[in-house]
XYZ file of C-alpha atoms in Angstrom:
495
model
C -1.334 30.783 9.675
C -3.756 30.815 6.757
C -7.151 29.145 6.745
C -9.297 29.532 3.673
C -12.372 27.921 2.204
C -12.746 27.728 -1.546
C -16.412 27.366 -2.457
C -18.524 29.570 -4.735
C -21.486 28.886 -2.412
C -19.757 29.715 0.878
C -22.913 31.421 2.123
C -24.401 27.954 2.522
C -22.112 27.469 5.529
C -22.786 30.494 7.805
C -21.103 28.997 10.875
C -17.921 28.282 8.979
C -18.014 31.741 7.382
C -18.328 33.349 10.797
C -15.416 31.322 12.083
C -13.207 32.359 9.173
C -14.171 36.006 9.620
C -13.175 35.726 13.266
C -9.860 34.092 12.315
C -9.037 36.859 9.885
C -9.220 39.393 12.751
C -6.750 37.493 14.942
C -3.149 38.502 15.324
C -0.833 36.412 13.169
C 1.024 33.661 14.959
C 4.629 34.676 15.428
C 7.112 32.065 14.294
C 9.362 30.604 16.915
C 12.712 32.244 17.306
C 15.766 30.792 15.695
C 16.483 29.381 12.297
C 14.081 27.131 10.421
C 14.573 23.419 11.150
C 17.024 21.719 8.857
C 15.379 19.705 6.105
C 16.168 16.026 6.715
C 14.015 14.006 4.303
C 14.779 10.604 5.824
C 13.844 11.629 9.365
C 10.178 12.242 10.246
C 11.200 14.258 13.288
C 8.548 16.479 14.743
C 8.707 20.145 13.785
C 6.292 22.330 15.654
C 5.023 19.422 17.759
C 6.959 18.828 20.935
C 4.702 16.031 22.135
C 5.266 13.778 19.123
C 7.682 10.862 19.393
C 10.167 11.365 16.524
C 12.247 8.640 14.989
C 15.909 9.269 15.885
C 18.018 10.819 13.152
C 20.425 7.888 13.089
C 17.650 5.351 12.439
C 17.580 4.772 8.705
C 15.588 1.645 7.932
C 16.609 -0.268 4.834
C 14.477 0.593 1.818
C 14.693 -1.036 -1.595
C 13.923 1.568 -4.236
C 11.400 0.723 -6.984
C 14.049 0.999 -9.724
C 16.341 -1.398 -7.890
C 13.466 -3.836 -7.368
C 12.463 -3.697 -11.030
C 16.019 -4.256 -12.182
C 16.363 -7.182 -9.816
C 13.180 -8.798 -11.141
C 14.192 -8.298 -14.776
C 17.722 -9.496 -14.038
C 16.363 -12.650 -12.446
C 14.221 -13.338 -15.512
C 17.327 -12.883 -17.675
C 19.214 -15.397 -15.517
C 16.397 -17.909 -15.996
C 16.643 -17.370 -19.745
C 20.391 -18.008 -19.618
C 19.776 -21.195 -17.650
C 17.398 -22.383 -20.337
C 19.768 -21.371 -23.140
C 22.715 -23.193 -21.568
C 20.795 -26.468 -21.565
C 18.870 -26.115 -24.822
C 19.786 -28.479 -27.643
C 19.217 -26.835 -31.045
C 16.985 -28.910 -33.310
C 14.696 -28.249 -36.257
C 12.290 -31.066 -35.343
C 8.770 -29.883 -34.603
C 8.499 -31.748 -31.304
C 11.868 -30.352 -30.181
C 10.806 -26.802 -30.996
C 7.579 -27.215 -29.028
C 9.532 -28.801 -26.192
C 12.053 -25.958 -26.024
C 9.258 -23.409 -25.849
C 7.527 -25.433 -23.139
C 10.693 -25.590 -21.037
C 11.360 -21.829 -21.313
C 7.786 -20.814 -20.530
C 7.679 -23.267 -17.628
C 10.876 -21.940 -16.068
C 9.747 -18.333 -16.462
C 6.342 -19.194 -14.984
C 7.998 -20.807 -11.958
C 10.221 -17.771 -11.501
C 7.216 -15.467 -11.901
C 5.339 -17.315 -9.151
C 8.301 -16.742 -6.830
C 8.305 -13.034 -7.657
C 4.550 -12.755 -7.025
C 4.945 -14.392 -3.616
C 7.904 -12.193 -2.721
C 5.999 -9.009 -3.596
C 3.256 -9.920 -1.122
C 5.538 -11.335 1.606
C 5.394 -7.997 3.497
C 9.159 -7.675 3.729
C 9.698 -4.273 5.419
C 12.583 -3.174 3.170
C 10.403 -3.817 0.105
C 7.167 -2.422 1.575
C 8.799 0.785 2.851
C 10.856 1.388 -0.275
C 8.508 0.404 -3.091
C 5.173 1.116 -1.419
C 2.222 -1.166 -0.764
C 0.079 0.198 -3.592
C 2.835 -0.184 -6.199
C 3.552 -3.699 -4.974
C -0.130 -4.579 -5.309
C -0.178 -3.258 -8.895
C 2.985 -5.188 -9.761
C 1.495 -8.301 -8.198
C -1.703 -7.916 -10.211
C 0.138 -7.286 -13.481
C 2.652 -10.042 -12.799
C -0.146 -12.493 -12.099
C -1.419 -12.014 -15.635
C 2.027 -12.698 -17.053
C 2.387 -15.819 -14.909
C -0.983 -17.216 -15.989
C -0.104 -16.489 -19.623
C 3.217 -18.305 -19.232
C 1.528 -21.249 -17.505
C -0.988 -21.443 -20.346
C 1.794 -21.289 -22.923
C 3.697 -24.025 -21.090
C 0.662 -26.319 -21.057
C -0.165 -25.779 -24.726
C 3.430 -26.112 -25.958
C 4.081 -29.215 -23.859
C 0.894 -30.820 -25.117
C 1.691 -29.978 -28.750
C 5.262 -31.238 -28.329
C 4.094 -34.542 -26.884
C 1.473 -34.936 -29.639
C 4.077 -34.242 -32.349
C 6.513 -36.709 -30.753
C 3.988 -39.518 -30.244
C 2.004 -38.954 -33.431
C -1.342 -38.780 -31.585
C -4.054 -36.156 -31.455
C -4.202 -33.539 -28.702
C -6.997 -35.179 -26.677
C -5.253 -38.552 -26.651
C -1.973 -36.870 -25.746
C -3.634 -35.025 -22.846
C -5.132 -38.275 -21.509
C -1.760 -40.025 -21.721
C 0.100 -37.204 -19.990
C -2.385 -37.088 -17.110
C -1.580 -40.716 -16.484
C 1.769 -39.635 -15.031
C 1.552 -38.710 -11.343
C 3.863 -35.701 -11.668
C 1.894 -34.309 -14.594
C -1.399 -34.828 -12.760
C -0.059 -32.937 -9.721
C 1.098 -30.124 -12.001
C -2.391 -30.008 -13.538
C -3.913 -29.530 -10.074
C -1.377 -26.789 -9.405
C -2.311 -25.070 -12.641
C -5.993 -25.274 -11.729
C -5.268 -23.711 -8.323
C -3.369 -20.812 -9.915
C -6.140 -20.209 -12.439
C -8.810 -20.112 -9.703
C -6.723 -17.658 -7.664
C -6.152 -15.513 -10.739
C -9.775 -15.461 -11.868
C -10.953 -14.574 -8.352
C -8.732 -11.486 -8.498
C -10.369 -10.092 -11.617
C -12.138 -6.898 -10.604
C -15.584 -8.035 -11.732
C -15.280 -11.363 -9.904
C -13.809 -9.863 -6.743
C -16.621 -7.321 -6.506
C -19.107 -10.198 -6.201
C -17.453 -11.949 -3.251
C -16.620 -11.084 0.310
C -13.091 -10.261 1.369
C -12.926 -13.504 3.357
C -13.930 -15.593 0.331
C -11.400 -13.831 -1.865
C -8.595 -14.373 0.638
C -9.484 -18.050 1.003
C -9.375 -18.541 -2.764
C -6.153 -16.561 -3.016
C -4.477 -18.984 -0.622
C -4.668 -21.481 -3.499
C -1.655 -19.612 -4.875
C 0.502 -21.304 -2.242
C -0.814 -24.733 -3.251
C -0.178 -23.969 -6.919
C 3.337 -22.734 -6.141
C 4.160 -25.859 -4.126
C 2.933 -28.209 -6.845
C 4.749 -26.202 -9.530
C 7.977 -26.427 -7.502
C 7.631 -30.209 -7.143
C 6.958 -30.508 -10.870
C 10.019 -28.468 -11.821
C 12.380 -30.247 -9.443
C 11.915 -33.449 -11.436
C 11.846 -31.730 -14.834
C 14.843 -31.830 -17.189
C 15.674 -28.125 -16.942
C 16.205 -28.193 -13.171
C 17.098 -31.787 -12.331
C 19.767 -32.011 -15.025
C 22.429 -30.342 -12.853
C 23.066 -30.585 -9.075
C 23.975 -26.878 -9.049
C 20.667 -25.960 -10.702
C 18.725 -28.124 -8.261
C 20.461 -26.446 -5.320
C 19.963 -22.906 -6.662
C 16.282 -23.463 -7.501
C 15.627 -25.045 -4.111
C 17.392 -22.205 -2.287
C 15.352 -19.574 -4.121
C 12.107 -21.265 -3.123
C 13.288 -21.852 0.434
C 14.269 -18.187 0.832
C 10.878 -16.922 -0.330
C 9.098 -19.495 1.854
C 11.054 -18.392 4.932
C 10.279 -14.709 4.241
C 6.561 -15.476 3.920
C 6.427 -17.548 7.104
C 8.459 -14.993 9.048
C 6.798 -11.736 7.990
C 3.239 -12.997 7.496
C 3.205 -15.451 10.388
C 5.869 -15.076 13.039
C 6.189 -11.275 13.122
C 2.435 -10.569 13.580
C 2.217 -13.069 16.440
C 5.352 -11.659 18.046
C 4.014 -8.096 17.754
C 0.681 -9.109 19.279
C 2.370 -10.712 22.279
C 4.870 -7.899 22.687
C 2.623 -4.852 22.435
C -0.678 -6.115 23.942
C -2.736 -3.541 22.035
C -6.298 -2.903 23.149
C -9.030 -0.358 22.417
C -9.414 2.417 24.971
C -11.895 4.709 23.184
C -14.103 4.920 20.101
C -14.893 8.565 19.352
C -17.320 9.983 16.766
C -15.690 12.511 14.436
C -18.677 12.955 12.096
C -21.890 11.049 11.340
C -19.982 8.398 9.384
C -16.413 8.713 10.724
C -14.990 7.432 14.002
C -11.570 7.501 15.629
C -10.316 4.428 17.483
C -7.741 5.078 20.190
C -5.607 2.093 21.212
C -2.956 1.630 23.852
C -0.208 -0.928 24.249
C 3.335 -1.321 25.487
C 6.625 -0.610 23.750
C 4.975 0.892 20.664
C 8.099 2.879 19.768
C 9.557 -0.451 18.637
C 7.043 -0.463 15.756
C 8.941 2.496 14.233
C 5.718 3.626 12.594
C 6.497 6.693 10.489
C 3.997 9.462 9.699
C 2.146 8.573 6.502
C 2.302 4.819 7.034
C -0.516 2.381 7.783
C -0.938 -0.897 9.603
C -3.220 -3.856 9.063
C -5.580 -4.141 12.015
C -7.421 -7.193 13.288
C -9.915 -6.490 16.083
C -10.530 -9.567 18.234
C -14.269 -9.173 18.417
C -17.145 -11.159 16.965
C -17.608 -10.618 13.203
C -14.319 -8.699 12.947
C -11.548 -10.992 14.209
C -11.166 -12.868 10.902
C -10.600 -9.708 8.807
C -7.397 -7.680 8.491
C -8.172 -4.052 7.617
C -5.614 -1.474 6.374
C -5.924 1.927 8.061
C -3.356 4.679 8.371
C -2.433 6.348 11.629
C -4.265 9.636 12.157
C -1.985 10.891 14.944
C 1.680 10.421 15.817
C 2.576 7.568 18.145
C 2.969 8.988 21.646
C 2.733 7.644 25.177
C 2.205 4.105 23.839
C -1.029 5.258 22.183
C -2.120 4.792 18.570
C -5.087 6.304 16.799
C -6.807 5.523 13.516
C -9.726 7.384 11.950
C -12.128 5.296 9.892
C -14.987 6.115 7.550
C -17.866 3.643 7.309
C -17.447 2.590 3.674
C -18.050 -1.158 4.000
C -19.531 -3.777 6.276
C -16.408 -4.216 8.383
C -15.576 -0.521 8.766
C -19.159 0.107 9.926
C -18.741 -2.528 12.629
C -15.732 -0.676 14.018
C -18.109 1.929 15.459
C -19.398 -0.788 17.809
C -15.979 -1.745 19.191
C -15.904 -1.940 22.974
C -13.104 -0.582 25.186
C -10.785 -3.399 26.155
C -11.078 -5.199 22.801
C -7.755 -6.808 21.911
C -6.139 -5.623 18.689
C -3.613 -7.412 16.487
C -1.649 -4.911 14.386
C 0.753 -5.859 11.610
C 3.140 -3.377 10.088
C 3.870 -0.591 9.574
C 3.540 -0.552 5.785
C 3.651 2.090 3.097
C 6.220 4.402 1.554
C 4.412 7.767 1.602
C 6.727 9.073 4.308
C 9.206 11.903 4.789
C 11.964 9.933 3.052
C 10.319 10.618 -0.325
C 10.705 14.345 0.129
C 13.222 16.127 -2.102
C 12.166 19.786 -1.867
C 12.000 22.420 0.840
C 8.350 23.334 0.224
C 5.632 20.715 0.649
C 1.981 20.617 -0.363
C -0.308 18.071 1.295
C -3.483 17.374 -0.689
C -6.198 15.273 0.937
C -9.678 14.204 -0.042
C -12.294 12.768 2.320
C -10.922 10.374 4.910
C -7.586 10.559 3.083
C -6.913 13.371 5.525
C -5.749 10.823 8.118
C -2.145 10.279 6.897
C -1.973 13.920 5.774
C -2.876 15.106 9.266
C 0.124 13.253 10.739
C 2.468 14.560 8.042
C 1.064 18.073 8.575
C 2.125 17.858 12.204
C 5.502 16.176 11.816
C 7.146 17.122 8.495
C 10.086 19.469 9.159
C 9.214 22.842 7.612
C 9.795 26.526 8.232
C 6.749 28.810 8.548
C 5.285 29.343 5.083
C 6.837 26.212 3.540
C 3.989 23.814 4.370
C 0.474 23.891 2.880
C -2.489 21.564 3.334
C -5.436 21.482 0.913
C -8.403 19.519 2.241
C -11.133 18.613 -0.296
C -14.617 17.753 0.976
C -18.128 17.980 -0.394
C -19.324 20.249 2.452
C -18.293 21.539 5.863
C -20.009 18.660 7.648
C -17.628 16.246 5.922
C -14.503 17.883 7.357
C -12.761 15.540 9.789
C -10.228 16.488 12.478
C -10.555 20.158 11.483
C -9.954 21.432 15.030
C -6.635 19.593 15.154
C -5.639 20.776 11.698
C -6.325 24.405 12.576
C -4.347 24.112 15.802
C -1.397 22.617 13.942
C -1.574 25.311 11.244
C -1.529 28.030 13.887
C 1.324 26.490 15.830
C 3.507 25.911 12.772
C 2.687 28.959 10.682
C 1.406 26.670 7.929
C -1.337 27.292 5.374
C -4.607 25.359 5.533
C -7.258 25.587 2.803
C -10.646 23.837 2.832
C -11.855 23.136 -0.712
C -15.590 22.636 -0.334
C -18.250 21.863 -2.878
C -19.870 18.907 -4.646
C -17.729 16.994 -7.102
C -20.131 17.751 -9.962
C -20.162 21.526 -9.404
C -19.227 23.868 -12.234
C -16.258 25.191 -10.246
C -13.484 22.652 -9.733
C -11.143 23.657 -6.870
C -8.639 21.035 -8.060
C -8.344 22.468 -11.569
C -4.764 23.432 -12.546
C -5.391 27.179 -12.436
C -7.287 26.914 -9.137
C -4.350 25.063 -7.592
C -1.893 27.669 -8.883
C -4.056 30.443 -7.408
C -3.966 28.786 -4.009
C -0.262 27.875 -4.178
C 1.450 30.360 -6.529
C 4.818 28.558 -6.486
C 3.174 25.153 -6.826
C 5.771 23.772 -9.246
C 8.444 24.180 -6.562
C 6.661 21.869 -4.101
C 6.793 18.217 -3.277
C 3.173 17.033 -3.198
C 1.770 14.305 -0.955
C -1.637 13.163 -2.187
C -4.197 10.882 -0.541
C -7.894 10.467 -1.234
C -10.505 8.323 -2.995
C -9.251 6.795 -6.231
C -11.122 9.042 -8.729
C -10.285 12.187 -6.768
C -6.612 11.203 -6.429
C -6.320 10.441 -10.157
C -7.954 13.732 -11.132
C -5.811 15.701 -8.679
C -2.604 14.066 -9.911
C -3.499 14.933 -13.514
C -4.218 18.556 -12.524
C -0.961 18.837 -10.611
C 1.013 17.670 -13.636
C -0.810 20.183 -15.858
C -0.071 22.871 -13.262
C 3.649 22.223 -13.644
C 4.476 19.758 -10.858
C 6.817 17.035 -12.184
C 5.298 13.592 -11.804
C 8.263 12.347 -9.747
C 7.442 14.977 -7.106
C 3.859 13.716 -6.619
C 3.792 11.102 -3.869
C 0.616 9.080 -3.494
C -0.394 5.710 -2.160
C -3.626 3.731 -2.152
C -3.882 0.863 0.317
C -7.434 -0.465 0.008
C -7.026 -4.025 -1.274
């Protein structure tokens, strides 16, 4: 067991210094007899924690890898291009050229809308394989492409109609809106634009989460109107096979959305009957919420994952909040640890025992299945310690192969430290507290500082969780310190 504090002003924390001096005089914890546990990256079985409820070795949930997902998305776009090419009629006329461009951009926009909906459908195989944060980034980037394609479709269709009819653009727009199908498509376009604009960082920062979610639901309206528009368009309606294939694609995505965003949460709520049993202060601005239910092993929540929580209490019931588990699931009990960063997280402190809880998930891919190396470094900042604490307890590792670095501005900001120290002692793992303000001259996350703490750093898999700026800076330092980027596993789930 190793517990260290890295801080050039350690004297500012006399109690912590005294504790560390006492620890240094203790006898080292003898490792348990026998060989080190076998490294099984796909199984988050408990090593050094007999009370945890491990996932059986033979349970290997389906996970779609990011590369496979990307190739599937690109391949689908290529198939849409082939569909357009098979029906295109070559012509040098200006209106025909505009029309061909309008048809291609419209088909790709419709396909892009389907992809955007699929990414956020919360399909477990996609969520657990790709990761919620990566899916959110893809969704955000893809939304820009879709809006660009929709804009191109509108402009090219308008120019094509104007060239064909010999009228100006304003007159052409007025004539086109006279058709019911075109008018419906215009409303769909407006809905997509509103949803897209509301997701721009500057706009989203000015509205509540509830307002943003309400506006984002316009995406479904836009998708439905776009589907109706395409089903009567020449590129889809021209062939019964194309109509069937396009309809089946939309029906499949619709079923996935209804099932995983509607049916599954309701079924989980009825099945597990989660309720709050305790709200415990961990620090002045951090609380742990302990919940109990029935049959929670069926959730198959892996260490490092998070769920979306809805507390059925006034001023909280309408908001779904993503928080990771801060302890392994055991005895039908779950625990999350929350820092008061926003209005809703501050209200969690006032939860009453007995409050019903609706939990959806689990989500996230920062689990043991990402591991590829024997040695593991866990790097946490602030309340990002919560998923790291569970991994620290459950990742299979021999004594000396597991290290946790915990970054905080001062000793008062350390959360769950008693549990971390107990785990470190029981497992023969290393635990380092990296204390000090973020603007101090000494940076404990600098490449050389990390190498001093973990001499064979480049041989580790690294799990990283913390506030965005800290996580970005730490990832950059790890790469400079010699850790390959593919061995740095991180996930942000604040949407």
